[in-house]
Coordinates of C-alpha atoms in Angstrom, one line a residue:
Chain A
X1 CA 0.0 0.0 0.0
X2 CA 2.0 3.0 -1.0
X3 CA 1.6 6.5 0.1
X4 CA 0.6 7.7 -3.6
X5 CA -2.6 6.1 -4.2
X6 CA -4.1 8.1 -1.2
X7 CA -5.5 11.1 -3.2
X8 CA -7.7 8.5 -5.8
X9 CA -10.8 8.7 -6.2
X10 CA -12.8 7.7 -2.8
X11 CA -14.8 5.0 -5.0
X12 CA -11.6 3.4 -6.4
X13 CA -9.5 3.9 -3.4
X14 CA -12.3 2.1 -1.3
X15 CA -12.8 -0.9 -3.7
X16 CA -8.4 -1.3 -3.9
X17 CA -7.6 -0.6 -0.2
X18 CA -10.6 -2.4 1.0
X19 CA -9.9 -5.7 -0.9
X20 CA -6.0 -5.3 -0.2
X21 CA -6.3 -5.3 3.5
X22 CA -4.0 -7.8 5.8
X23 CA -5.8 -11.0 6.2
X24 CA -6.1 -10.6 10.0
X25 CA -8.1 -7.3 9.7
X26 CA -11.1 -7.9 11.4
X27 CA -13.2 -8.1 8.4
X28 CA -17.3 -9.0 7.8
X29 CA -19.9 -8.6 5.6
X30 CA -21.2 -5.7 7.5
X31 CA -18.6 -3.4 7.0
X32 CA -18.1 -4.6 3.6
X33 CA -21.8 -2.9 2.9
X34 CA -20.0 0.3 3.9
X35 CA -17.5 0.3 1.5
X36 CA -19.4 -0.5 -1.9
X37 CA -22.8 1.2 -1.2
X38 CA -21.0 4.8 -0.7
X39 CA -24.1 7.1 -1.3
X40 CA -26.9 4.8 -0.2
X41 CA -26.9 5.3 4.1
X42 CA -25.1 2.9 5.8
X43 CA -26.7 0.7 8.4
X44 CA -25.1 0.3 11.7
X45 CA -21.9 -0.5 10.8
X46 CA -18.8 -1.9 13.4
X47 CA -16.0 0.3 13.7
X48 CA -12.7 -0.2 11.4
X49 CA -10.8 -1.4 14.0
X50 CA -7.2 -1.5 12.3
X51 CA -8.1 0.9 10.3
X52 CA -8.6 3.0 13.6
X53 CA -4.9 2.3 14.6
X54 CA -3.1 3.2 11.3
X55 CA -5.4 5.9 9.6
X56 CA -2.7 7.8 7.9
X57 CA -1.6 4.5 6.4
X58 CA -4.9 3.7 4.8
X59 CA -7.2 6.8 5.2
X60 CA -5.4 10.0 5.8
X61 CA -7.3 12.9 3.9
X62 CA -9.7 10.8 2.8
X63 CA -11.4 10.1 6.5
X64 CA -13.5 13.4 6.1
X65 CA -15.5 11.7 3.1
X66 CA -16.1 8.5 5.3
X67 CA -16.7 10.5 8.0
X68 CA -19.9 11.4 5.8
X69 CA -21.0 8.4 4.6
X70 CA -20.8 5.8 7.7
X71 CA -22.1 8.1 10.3
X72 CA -22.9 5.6 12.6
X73 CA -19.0 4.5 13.2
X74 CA -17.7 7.7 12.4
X75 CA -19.0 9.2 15.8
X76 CA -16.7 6.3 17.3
X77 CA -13.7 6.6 15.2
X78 CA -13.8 10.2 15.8
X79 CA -13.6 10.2 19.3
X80 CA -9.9 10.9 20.5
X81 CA -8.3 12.7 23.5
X82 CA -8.8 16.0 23.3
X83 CA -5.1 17.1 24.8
X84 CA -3.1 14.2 23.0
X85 CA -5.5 13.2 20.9
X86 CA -4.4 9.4 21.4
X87 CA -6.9 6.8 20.7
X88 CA -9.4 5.2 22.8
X89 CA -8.6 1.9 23.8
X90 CA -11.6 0.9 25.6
X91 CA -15.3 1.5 26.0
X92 CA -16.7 3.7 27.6
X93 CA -14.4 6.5 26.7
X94 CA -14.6 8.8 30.0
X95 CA -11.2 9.0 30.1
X96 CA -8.1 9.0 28.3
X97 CA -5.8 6.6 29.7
X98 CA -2.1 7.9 28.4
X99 CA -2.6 11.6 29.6
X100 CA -5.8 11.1 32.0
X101 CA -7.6 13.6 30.8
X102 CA -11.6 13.8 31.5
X103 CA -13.0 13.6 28.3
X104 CA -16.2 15.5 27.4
X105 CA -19.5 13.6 28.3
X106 CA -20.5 11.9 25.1
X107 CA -24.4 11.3 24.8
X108 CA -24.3 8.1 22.7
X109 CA -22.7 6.5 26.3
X110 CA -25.6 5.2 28.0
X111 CA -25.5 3.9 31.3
X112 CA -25.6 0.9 30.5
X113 CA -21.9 1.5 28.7
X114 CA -20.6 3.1 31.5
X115 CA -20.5 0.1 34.1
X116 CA -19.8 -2.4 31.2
X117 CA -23.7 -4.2 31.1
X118 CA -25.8 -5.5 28.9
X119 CA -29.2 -3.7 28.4
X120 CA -30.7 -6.4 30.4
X121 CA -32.8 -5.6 33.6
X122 CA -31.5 -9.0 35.5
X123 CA -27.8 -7.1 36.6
X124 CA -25.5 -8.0 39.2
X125 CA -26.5 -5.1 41.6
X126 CA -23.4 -5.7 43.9
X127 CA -21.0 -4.9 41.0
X128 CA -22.4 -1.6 40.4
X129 CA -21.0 0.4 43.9
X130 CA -17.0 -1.4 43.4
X131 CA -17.4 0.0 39.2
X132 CA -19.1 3.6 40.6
X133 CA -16.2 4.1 43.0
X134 CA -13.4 3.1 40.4
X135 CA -15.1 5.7 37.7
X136 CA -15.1 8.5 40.3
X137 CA -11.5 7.5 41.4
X138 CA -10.8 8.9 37.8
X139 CA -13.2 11.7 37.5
X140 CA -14.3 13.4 40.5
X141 CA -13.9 16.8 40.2
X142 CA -11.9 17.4 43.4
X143 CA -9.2 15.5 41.4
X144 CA -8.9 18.3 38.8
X145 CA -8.7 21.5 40.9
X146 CA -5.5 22.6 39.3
X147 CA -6.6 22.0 35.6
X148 CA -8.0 24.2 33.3
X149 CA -11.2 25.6 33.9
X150 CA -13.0 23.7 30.3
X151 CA -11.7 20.1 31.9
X152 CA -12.8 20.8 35.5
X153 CA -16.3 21.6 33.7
X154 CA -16.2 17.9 31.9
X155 CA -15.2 16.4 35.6
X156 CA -18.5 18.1 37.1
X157 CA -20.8 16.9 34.1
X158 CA -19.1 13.4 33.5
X159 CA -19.3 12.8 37.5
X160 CA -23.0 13.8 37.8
X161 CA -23.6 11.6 34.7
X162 CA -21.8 8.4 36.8
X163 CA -24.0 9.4 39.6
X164 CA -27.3 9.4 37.7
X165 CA -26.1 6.0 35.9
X166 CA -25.2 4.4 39.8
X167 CA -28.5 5.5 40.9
X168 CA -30.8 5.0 37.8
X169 CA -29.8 1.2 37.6
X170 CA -29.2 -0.1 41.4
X171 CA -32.8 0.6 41.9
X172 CA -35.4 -1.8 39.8
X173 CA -37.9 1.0 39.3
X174 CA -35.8 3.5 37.9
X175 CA -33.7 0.9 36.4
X176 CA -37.2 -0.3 34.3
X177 CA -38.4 3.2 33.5
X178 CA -34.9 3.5 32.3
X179 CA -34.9 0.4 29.8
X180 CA -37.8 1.4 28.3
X181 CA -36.9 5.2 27.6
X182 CA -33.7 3.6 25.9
X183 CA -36.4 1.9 23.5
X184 CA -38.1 5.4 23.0
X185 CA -41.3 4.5 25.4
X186 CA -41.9 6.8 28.0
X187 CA -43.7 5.7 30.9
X188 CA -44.0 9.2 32.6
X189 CA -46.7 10.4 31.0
X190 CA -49.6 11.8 33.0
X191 CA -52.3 10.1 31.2
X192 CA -54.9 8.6 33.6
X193 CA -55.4 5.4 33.8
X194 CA -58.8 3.4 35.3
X195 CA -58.2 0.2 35.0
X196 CA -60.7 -0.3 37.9
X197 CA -59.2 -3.9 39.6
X198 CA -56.0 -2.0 40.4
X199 CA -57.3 1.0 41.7
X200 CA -59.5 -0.7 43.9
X201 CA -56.7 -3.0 45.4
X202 CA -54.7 0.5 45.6
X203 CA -57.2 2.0 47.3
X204 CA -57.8 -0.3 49.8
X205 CA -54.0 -0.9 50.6
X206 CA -53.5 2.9 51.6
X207 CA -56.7 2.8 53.3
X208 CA -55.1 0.2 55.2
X209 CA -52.2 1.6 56.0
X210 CA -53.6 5.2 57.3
X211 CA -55.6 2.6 59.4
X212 CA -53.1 1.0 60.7
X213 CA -52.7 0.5 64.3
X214 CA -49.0 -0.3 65.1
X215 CA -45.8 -0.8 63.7
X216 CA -46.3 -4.6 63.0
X217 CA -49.4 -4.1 60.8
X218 CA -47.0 -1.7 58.9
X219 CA -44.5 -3.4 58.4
X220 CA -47.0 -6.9 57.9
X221 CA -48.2 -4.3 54.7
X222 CA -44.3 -3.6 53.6
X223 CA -43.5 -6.7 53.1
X224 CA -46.6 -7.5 51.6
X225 CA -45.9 -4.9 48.8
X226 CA -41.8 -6.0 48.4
X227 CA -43.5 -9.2 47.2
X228 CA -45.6 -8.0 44.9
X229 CA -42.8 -5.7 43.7
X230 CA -40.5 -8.7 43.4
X231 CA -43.5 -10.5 41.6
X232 CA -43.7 -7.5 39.1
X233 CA -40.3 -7.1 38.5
X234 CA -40.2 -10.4 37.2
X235 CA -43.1 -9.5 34.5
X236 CA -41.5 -6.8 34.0
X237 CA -38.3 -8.7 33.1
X238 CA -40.0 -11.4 31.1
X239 CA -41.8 -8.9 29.0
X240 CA -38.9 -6.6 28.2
X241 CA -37.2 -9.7 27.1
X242 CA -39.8 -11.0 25.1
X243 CA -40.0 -7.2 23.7
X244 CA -43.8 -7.1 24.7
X245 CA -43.6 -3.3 25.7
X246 CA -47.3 -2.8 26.6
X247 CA -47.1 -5.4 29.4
X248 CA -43.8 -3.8 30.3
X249 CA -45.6 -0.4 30.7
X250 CA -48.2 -1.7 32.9
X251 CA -45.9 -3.6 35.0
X252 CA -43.9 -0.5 35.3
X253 CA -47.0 1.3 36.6
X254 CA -48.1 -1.1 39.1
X255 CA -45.1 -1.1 40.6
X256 CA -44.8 2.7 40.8
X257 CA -48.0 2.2 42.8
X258 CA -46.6 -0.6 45.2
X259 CA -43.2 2.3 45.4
X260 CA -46.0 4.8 46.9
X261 CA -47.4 2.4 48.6
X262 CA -44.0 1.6 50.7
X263 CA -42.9 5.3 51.0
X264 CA -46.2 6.2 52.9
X265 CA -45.7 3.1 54.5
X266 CA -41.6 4.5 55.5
X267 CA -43.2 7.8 56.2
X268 CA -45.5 6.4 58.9
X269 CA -43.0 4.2 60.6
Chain B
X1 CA -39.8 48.8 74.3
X2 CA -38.0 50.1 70.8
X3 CA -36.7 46.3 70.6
X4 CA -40.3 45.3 71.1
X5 CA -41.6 47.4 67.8
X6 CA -38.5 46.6 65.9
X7 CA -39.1 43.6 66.4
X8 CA -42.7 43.6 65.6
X9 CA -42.1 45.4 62.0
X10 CA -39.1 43.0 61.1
X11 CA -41.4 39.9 61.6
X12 CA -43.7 42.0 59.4
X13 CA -41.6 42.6 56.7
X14 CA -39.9 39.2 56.7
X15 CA -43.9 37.7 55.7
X16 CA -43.7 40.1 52.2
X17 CA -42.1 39.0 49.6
X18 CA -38.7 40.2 49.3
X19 CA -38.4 43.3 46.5
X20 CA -37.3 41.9 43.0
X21 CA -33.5 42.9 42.9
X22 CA -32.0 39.2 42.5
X23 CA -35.4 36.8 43.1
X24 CA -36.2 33.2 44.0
X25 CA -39.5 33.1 43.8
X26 CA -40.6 30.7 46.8
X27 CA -43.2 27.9 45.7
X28 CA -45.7 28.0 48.3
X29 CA -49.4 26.1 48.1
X30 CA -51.8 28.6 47.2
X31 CA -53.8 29.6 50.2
X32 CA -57.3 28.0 49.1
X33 CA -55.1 24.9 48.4
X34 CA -54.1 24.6 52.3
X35 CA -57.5 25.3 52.9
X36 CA -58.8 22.3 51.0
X37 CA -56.4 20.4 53.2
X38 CA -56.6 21.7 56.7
X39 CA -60.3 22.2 56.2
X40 CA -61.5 19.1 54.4
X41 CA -65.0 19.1 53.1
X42 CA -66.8 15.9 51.7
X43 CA -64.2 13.3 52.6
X44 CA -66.0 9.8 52.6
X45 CA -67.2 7.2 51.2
X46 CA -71.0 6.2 49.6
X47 CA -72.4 2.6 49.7
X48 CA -71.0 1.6 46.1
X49 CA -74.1 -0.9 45.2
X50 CA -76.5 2.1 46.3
X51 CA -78.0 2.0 43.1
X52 CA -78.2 5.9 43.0
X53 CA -74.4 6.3 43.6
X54 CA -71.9 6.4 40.8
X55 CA -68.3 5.8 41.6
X56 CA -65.4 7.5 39.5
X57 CA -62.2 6.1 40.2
X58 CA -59.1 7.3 38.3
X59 CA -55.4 7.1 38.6
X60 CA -52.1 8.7 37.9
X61 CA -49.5 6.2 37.1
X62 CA -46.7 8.6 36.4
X63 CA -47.1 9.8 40.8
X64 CA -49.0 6.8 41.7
X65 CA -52.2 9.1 42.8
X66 CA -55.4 7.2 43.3
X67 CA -58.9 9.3 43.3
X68 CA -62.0 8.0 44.5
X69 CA -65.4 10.3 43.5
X70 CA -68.8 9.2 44.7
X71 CA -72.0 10.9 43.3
X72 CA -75.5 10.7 44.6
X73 CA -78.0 11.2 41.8
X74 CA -81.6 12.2 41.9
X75 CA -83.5 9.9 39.8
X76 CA -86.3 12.1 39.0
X77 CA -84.6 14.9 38.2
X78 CA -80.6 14.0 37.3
X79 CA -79.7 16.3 39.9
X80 CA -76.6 15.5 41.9
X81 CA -77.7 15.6 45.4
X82 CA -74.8 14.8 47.3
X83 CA -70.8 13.9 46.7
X84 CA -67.8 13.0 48.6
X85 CA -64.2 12.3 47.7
X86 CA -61.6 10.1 49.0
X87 CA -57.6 10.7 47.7
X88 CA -54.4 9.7 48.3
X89 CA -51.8 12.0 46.4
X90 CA -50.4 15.5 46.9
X91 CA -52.3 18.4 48.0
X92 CA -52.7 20.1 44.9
X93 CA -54.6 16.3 43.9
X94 CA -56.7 16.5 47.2
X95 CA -57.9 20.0 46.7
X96 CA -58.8 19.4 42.9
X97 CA -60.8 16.2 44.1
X98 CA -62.3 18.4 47.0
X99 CA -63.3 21.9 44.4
X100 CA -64.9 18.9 42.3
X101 CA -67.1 17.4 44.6
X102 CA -68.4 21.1 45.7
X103 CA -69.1 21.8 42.0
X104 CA -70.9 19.5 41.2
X105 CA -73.2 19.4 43.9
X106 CA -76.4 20.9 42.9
X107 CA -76.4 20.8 39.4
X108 CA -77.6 18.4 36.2
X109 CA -75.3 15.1 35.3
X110 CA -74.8 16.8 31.8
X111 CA -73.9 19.8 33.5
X112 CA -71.2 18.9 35.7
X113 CA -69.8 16.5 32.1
X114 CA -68.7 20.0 31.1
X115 CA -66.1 21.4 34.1
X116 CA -62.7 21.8 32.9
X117 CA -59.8 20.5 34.2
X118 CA -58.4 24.6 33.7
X119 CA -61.0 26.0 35.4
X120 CA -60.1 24.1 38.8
X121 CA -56.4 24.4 37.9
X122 CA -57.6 28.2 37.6
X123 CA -59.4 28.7 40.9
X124 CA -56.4 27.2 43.2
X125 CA -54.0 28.9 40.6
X126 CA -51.8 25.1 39.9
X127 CA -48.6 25.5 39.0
X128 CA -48.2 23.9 35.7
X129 CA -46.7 20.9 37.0
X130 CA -49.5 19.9 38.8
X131 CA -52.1 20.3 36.4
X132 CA -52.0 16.6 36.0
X133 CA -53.9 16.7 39.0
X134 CA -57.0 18.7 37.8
X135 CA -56.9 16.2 34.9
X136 CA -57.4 13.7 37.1
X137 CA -60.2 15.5 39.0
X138 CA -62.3 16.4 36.1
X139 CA -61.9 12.8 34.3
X140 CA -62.9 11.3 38.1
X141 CA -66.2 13.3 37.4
X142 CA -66.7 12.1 34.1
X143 CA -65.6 8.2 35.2
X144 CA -68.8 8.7 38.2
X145 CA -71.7 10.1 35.6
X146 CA -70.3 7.0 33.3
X147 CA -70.9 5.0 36.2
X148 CA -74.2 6.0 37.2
X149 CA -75.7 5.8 33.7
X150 CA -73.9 2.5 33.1
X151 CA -75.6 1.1 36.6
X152 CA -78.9 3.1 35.3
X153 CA -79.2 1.4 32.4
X154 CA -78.6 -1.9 33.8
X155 CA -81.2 -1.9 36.1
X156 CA -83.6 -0.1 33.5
X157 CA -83.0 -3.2 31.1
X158 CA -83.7 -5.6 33.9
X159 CA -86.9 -3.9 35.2
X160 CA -88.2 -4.5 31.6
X161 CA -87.5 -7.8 31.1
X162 CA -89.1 -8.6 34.2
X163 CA -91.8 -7.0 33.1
X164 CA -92.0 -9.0 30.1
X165 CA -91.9 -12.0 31.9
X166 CA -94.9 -10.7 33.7
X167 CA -96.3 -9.9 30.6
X168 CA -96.1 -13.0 29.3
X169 CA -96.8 -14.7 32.1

């Protein structure tokens, strides 16, 4: 691959380089799409791995154009350290690991990406508090009191977005309401509902509990409603998996209700 | 004496509203809000099979409200005689149920099918992110006509096949 052939035409230069590359680049069908259908949008396409490492060997001027065309990878390939502009090496980019600088908080990092998880709602919970400390070990902002004042700004916006991520998936309510926003369904809205079996069994669980005598009959009602939010997580879980949405929805709002439930119930005690 | 009157007007002055130079604006309950809730009125509950009582019950899922609005109807006249409430939210959801149930006491079923979720929000001045709750107040009074015309009609078609079985008989 010599230096000269760089400034060919994209179309020509794609079909030679592409087809020339080392046996060991990591190389499917997928990103084979890319290259050939130039002007038709490319679907979600993995990122050029090698390609990433030696760009001015095989891309150099030419990475704007691509930059165009396979937007989905681009925003990857993009992403470098903003003060040594060295490469990522691993996912989630928060921070660069040669200079440790705090990187800018990027919005296509969910949380999800942040603590290394599938977009499942069955997580190891336990994991979550060792992989929230180790992330703030790196970008708390008392660590960058002496840097400049744009990076001390990404510390304060990259920590608060840890902190929402911790909190969002340790518990299972917010950690549902979550999943489903990531699918484009919001479950906030203030529609009212009337679906008149639940209502009723609401209404007469916080009935009971402003009735409630003594501390046992609370706490005989708590743990009444942590099994039925147990039970409901589980729907919840089966649904999401089996992509059933609407069932996912109402699970989410029953156990919104049970939530209520148990904080009046907390309040009382 | 003078730290008596100093005194006096400071705790005067510290109820206003500070001037506008730089201004928080405090979020307080409007006052007929607070009186909806240290003052309840209509609180309780109707016999639900009473076959002149409709029953509206709504909920919120996004704050996990639950409203409860009983109607007595006249039969002769499809006045509403009577109504109570019973709701376990916020304040600005208790007083929205309460200002319901005292409008629409007195007047026609068709009548009451026509108050606004904005004019409650209006008279205990909401702020706009609890105007979910007069949406549930005003759908809670549609949900108890429904009800009472749904129970109406029931027992309207089983009076007159009972009286075609006597017919027939």
């Amino acid at each position: 691959m010599s230096k000269k052939n760089l400034f060919t035409p994209l179309s020509i230069f794609m079909r030679k380089r592409l087809t020339s590359i080392p046996p060991d680049f990591p190389f499917n069908s997928s990103q084979f799409k890319c290259s050939t259908s130039l002007l038709s949008p490319a679907p979600s396409i993995t990122p050029y791995d090698r390609l990433l490492h030696e760009p001015s060997r095989y891309f150099g001027n030419v990475r704007v154009s691509i930059r165009s065309v396979c937007s989905a990878s681009s925003q990857k390939i993009e992403s470098r350290c903003w003060n040594c502009h060295a490469i990522p090496e691993s996912a989630p980019f928060l921070v660069c690991q040669s200079c440790r600088s705090i990187q800018p908080v990027d919005k296509s990092i969910d949380y999800f990406d942040i603590f290394g998880l599938e977009k499942n709602y069955d997580i190891e919970v336990k994991n979550l508090e060792g992989e929230y400390k180790n992330w703030q070990k790196k970008i708390h902002p008392d660590l960058v009191h002496s840097k400049s004042e744009k990076e001390r700004d990404f510390a304060a916006e990259q920590s608060a977005k840890v902190i929402d991520a911790y909190r969002t998936l340790t518990r299972p309510l917010s950690r549902a309401i979550y999943l489903l926003k990531l699918e484009g369904i919001e479950v906030d809205d203030e529609q009212t509902v009337s679906d008149p079996e639940l209502l009723a069994e609401i209404l007469e669980i916080r009935e009971a509990v402003e009735d409630a005598a003594d501390s046992e009959a609370l706490n005989h009602i708590r743990s009444e409603m942590q099994e039925k939010l147990k039970h409901w997580s589980n729907v919840f879980a089966d649904a999401f998996q089996s992509r059933n949405f609407e069932e996912a929805k109402s699970s989410i709002q029953r156990m919104t209700y049970y939530e209520r439930v148990t904080d009046e119930v907390a309040k009382k005690l | 004496m003078l730290r008596l009157v100093s005194k006096r007007i400071l705790g005067a002055a510290s109820r206003e509203v500070p001037a506008p130079a730089l201004q928080v604006l405090p979020r307080f309950y409007h006052e007929r809000v607070v009186d909806h809730y240290d003052n309840p009125r209509n609180v309780g509950s109707f016999d639900k099979n009473d076959p002149t009582v409709g029953t509206g019950l709504v909920g919120a899922p996004a704050c996990g409200d639950v409203m409860k609005l009983q109607i007595r109807v006249d039969e002769k006249t499809g006045k509403i005689v009577d109504a109570c409430f019973k709701t376990f939210g916020c304040g600005s959801a208790i007083a929205s149920s309460s200002v319901a149930t005292e409008w629409v006491k007195g007047k026609q079923m068709e009548e009451v099918l026509s108050i606004k979720n904005t004019e409650i929000a209006k008279h205990l001045s909401l702020p706009p992110v609890k105007l979910h709750c007069s949406m549930l107040a005003e759908d809670a009074i549609k949900a108890a006509v429904k009800d009472y015309e749904a129970k109406r009609a029931k027992s309207t078609s089983t009076e007159a096949t009972s009286e075609e079985k006597a017919a027939t008989a």
